[in-house]
mmCIF file of C-alpha atoms in Angstrom:
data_model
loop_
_atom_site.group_PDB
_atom_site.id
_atom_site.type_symbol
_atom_site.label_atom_id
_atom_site.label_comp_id
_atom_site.label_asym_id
_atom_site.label_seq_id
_atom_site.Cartn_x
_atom_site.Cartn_y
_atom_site.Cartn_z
ATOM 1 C CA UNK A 181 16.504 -9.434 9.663
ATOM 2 C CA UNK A 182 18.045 -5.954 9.664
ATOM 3 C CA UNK A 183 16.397 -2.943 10.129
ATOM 4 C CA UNK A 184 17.822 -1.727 6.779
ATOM 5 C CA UNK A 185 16.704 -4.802 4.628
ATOM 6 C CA UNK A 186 12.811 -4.360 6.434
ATOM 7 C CA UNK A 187 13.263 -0.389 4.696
ATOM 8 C CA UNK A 188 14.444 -1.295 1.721
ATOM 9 C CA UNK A 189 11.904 -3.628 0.958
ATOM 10 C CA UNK A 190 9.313 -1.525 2.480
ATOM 11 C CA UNK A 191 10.417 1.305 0.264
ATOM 12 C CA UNK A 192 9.949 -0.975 -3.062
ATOM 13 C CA UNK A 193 6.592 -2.385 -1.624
ATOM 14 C CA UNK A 194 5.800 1.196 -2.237
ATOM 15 C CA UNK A 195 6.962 2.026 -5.401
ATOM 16 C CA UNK A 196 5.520 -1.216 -6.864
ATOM 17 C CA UNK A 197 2.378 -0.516 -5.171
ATOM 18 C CA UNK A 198 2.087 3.377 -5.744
ATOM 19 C CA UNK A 199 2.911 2.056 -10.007
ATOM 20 C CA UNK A 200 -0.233 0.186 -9.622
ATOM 21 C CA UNK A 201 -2.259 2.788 -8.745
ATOM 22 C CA UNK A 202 -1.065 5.364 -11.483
ATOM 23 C CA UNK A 203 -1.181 2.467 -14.192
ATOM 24 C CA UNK A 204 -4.423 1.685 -12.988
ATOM 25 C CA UNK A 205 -3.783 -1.692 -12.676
ATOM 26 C CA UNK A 206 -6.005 -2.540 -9.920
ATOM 27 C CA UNK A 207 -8.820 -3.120 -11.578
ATOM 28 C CA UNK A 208 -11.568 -2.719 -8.118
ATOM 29 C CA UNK A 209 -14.768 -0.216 -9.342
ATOM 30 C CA UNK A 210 -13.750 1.666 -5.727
ATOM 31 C CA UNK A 211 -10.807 1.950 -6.483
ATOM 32 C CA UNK A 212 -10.846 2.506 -10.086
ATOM 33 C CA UNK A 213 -13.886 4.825 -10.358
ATOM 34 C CA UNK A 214 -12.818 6.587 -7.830
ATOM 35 C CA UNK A 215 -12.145 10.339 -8.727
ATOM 36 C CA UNK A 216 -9.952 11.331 -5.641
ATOM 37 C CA UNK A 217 -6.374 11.415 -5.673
ATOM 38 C CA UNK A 218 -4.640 8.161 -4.371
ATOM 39 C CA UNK A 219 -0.906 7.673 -2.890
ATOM 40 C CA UNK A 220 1.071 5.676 -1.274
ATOM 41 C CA UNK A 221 2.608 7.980 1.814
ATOM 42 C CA UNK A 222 4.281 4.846 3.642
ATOM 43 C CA UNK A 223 4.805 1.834 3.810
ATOM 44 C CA UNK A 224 6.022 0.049 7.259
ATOM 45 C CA UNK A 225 6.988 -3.442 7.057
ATOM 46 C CA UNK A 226 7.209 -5.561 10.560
ATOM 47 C CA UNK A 227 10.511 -6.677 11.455
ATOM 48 C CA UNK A 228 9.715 -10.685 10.977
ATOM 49 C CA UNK A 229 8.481 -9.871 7.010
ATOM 50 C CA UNK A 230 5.010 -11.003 8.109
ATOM 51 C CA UNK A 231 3.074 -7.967 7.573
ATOM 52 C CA UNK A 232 3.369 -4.858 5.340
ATOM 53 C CA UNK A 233 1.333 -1.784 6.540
ATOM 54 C CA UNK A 234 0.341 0.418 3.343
ATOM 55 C CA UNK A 235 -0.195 3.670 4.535
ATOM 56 C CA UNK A 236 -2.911 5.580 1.976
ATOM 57 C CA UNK A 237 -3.589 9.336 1.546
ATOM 58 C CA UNK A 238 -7.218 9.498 -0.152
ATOM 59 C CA UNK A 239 -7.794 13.129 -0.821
ATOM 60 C CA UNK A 240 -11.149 13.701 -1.680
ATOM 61 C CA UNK A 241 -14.739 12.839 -0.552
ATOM 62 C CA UNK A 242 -14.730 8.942 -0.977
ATOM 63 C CA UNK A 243 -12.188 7.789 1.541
ATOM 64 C CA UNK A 244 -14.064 4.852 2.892
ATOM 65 C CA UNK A 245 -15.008 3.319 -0.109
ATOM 66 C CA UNK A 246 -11.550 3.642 -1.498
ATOM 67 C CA UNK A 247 -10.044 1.884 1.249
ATOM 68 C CA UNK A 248 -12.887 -0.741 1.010
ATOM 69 C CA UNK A 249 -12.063 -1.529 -2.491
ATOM 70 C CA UNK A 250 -8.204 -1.456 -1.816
ATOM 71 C CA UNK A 251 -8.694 -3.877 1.167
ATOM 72 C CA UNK A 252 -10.740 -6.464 -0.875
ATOM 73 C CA UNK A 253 -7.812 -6.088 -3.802
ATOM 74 C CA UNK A 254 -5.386 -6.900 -1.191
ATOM 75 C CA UNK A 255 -4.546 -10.251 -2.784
ATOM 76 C CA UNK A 256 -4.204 -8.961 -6.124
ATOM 77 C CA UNK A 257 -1.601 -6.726 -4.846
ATOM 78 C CA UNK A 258 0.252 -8.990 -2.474
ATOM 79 C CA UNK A 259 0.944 -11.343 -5.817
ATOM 80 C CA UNK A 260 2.029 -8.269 -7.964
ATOM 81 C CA UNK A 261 4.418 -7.135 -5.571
ATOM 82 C CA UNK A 262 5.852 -10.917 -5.101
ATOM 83 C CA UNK A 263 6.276 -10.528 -8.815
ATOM 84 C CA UNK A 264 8.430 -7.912 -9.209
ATOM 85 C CA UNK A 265 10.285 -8.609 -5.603
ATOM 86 C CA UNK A 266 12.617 -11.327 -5.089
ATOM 87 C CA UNK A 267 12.419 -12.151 -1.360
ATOM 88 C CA UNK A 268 11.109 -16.088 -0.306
ATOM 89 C CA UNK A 269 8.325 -14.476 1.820
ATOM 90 C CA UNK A 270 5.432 -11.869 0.594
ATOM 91 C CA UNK A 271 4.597 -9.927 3.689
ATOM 92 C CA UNK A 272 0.448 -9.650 4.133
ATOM 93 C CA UNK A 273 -0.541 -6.318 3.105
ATOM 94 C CA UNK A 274 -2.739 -3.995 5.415
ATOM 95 C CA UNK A 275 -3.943 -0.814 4.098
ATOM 96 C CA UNK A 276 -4.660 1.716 6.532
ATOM 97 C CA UNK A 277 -5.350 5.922 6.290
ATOM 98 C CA UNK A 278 -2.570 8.300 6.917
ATOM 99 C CA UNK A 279 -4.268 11.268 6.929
ATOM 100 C CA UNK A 280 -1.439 13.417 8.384
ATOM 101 C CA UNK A 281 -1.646 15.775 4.664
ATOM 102 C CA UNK A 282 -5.813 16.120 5.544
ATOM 103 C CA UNK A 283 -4.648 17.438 8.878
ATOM 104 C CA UNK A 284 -2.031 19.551 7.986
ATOM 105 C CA UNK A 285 -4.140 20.891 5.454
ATOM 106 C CA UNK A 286 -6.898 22.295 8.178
ATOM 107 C CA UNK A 287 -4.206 23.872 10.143
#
């Protein structure tokens, strides 16, 4: 695998996934409910298409229950992005915090 083709399917992983979330299509009460603003800042995808790390920005007060709900909808999303992305292998996706915009913000 090329480092280009791990990019470019990172960078639809995130526009499929970052659709979801302003369709509301992920349907979690967490998630859902949740009255912060969601989105997708990243997403890095390992080198042997075996994991997909989903880099969120949660700003607001609810930033742990957010990513709780988005970690239990993990499946959900793993077989809506194999959907819409023709590769033979859906990486495993891992949601983690990127809270680079919260710190920039309290400089």
């Amino acid at each position: 695998m090329s480092y280009a083709r791990t990019r470019r399917i990172g960078e639809e992983i995130k526009k499929i996934i970052g659709k979801m979330l302003f369709e509301g299509q992920i349907k979690d009460s967490k998630v859902s409910g949740s009255r912060s603003l969601i989105s997708v800042t990243g997403v890095e995808v390992v080198k042997g298409l075996r994991y997909a790390y989903v880099y969120i920005s949660v700003l607001g007060n609810d930033r742990g229950s957010v990513m709780q709900g988005l970690t239990r909808s993990a499946g959900f999303v793993r077989r809506e992005v194999g959907k819409n992305i023709g590769v033979r292998y859906i990486p495993e996706i891992v949601f983690r915090i990127d809270d680079s915009i919260q710190r920039g913000a309290d400089m």
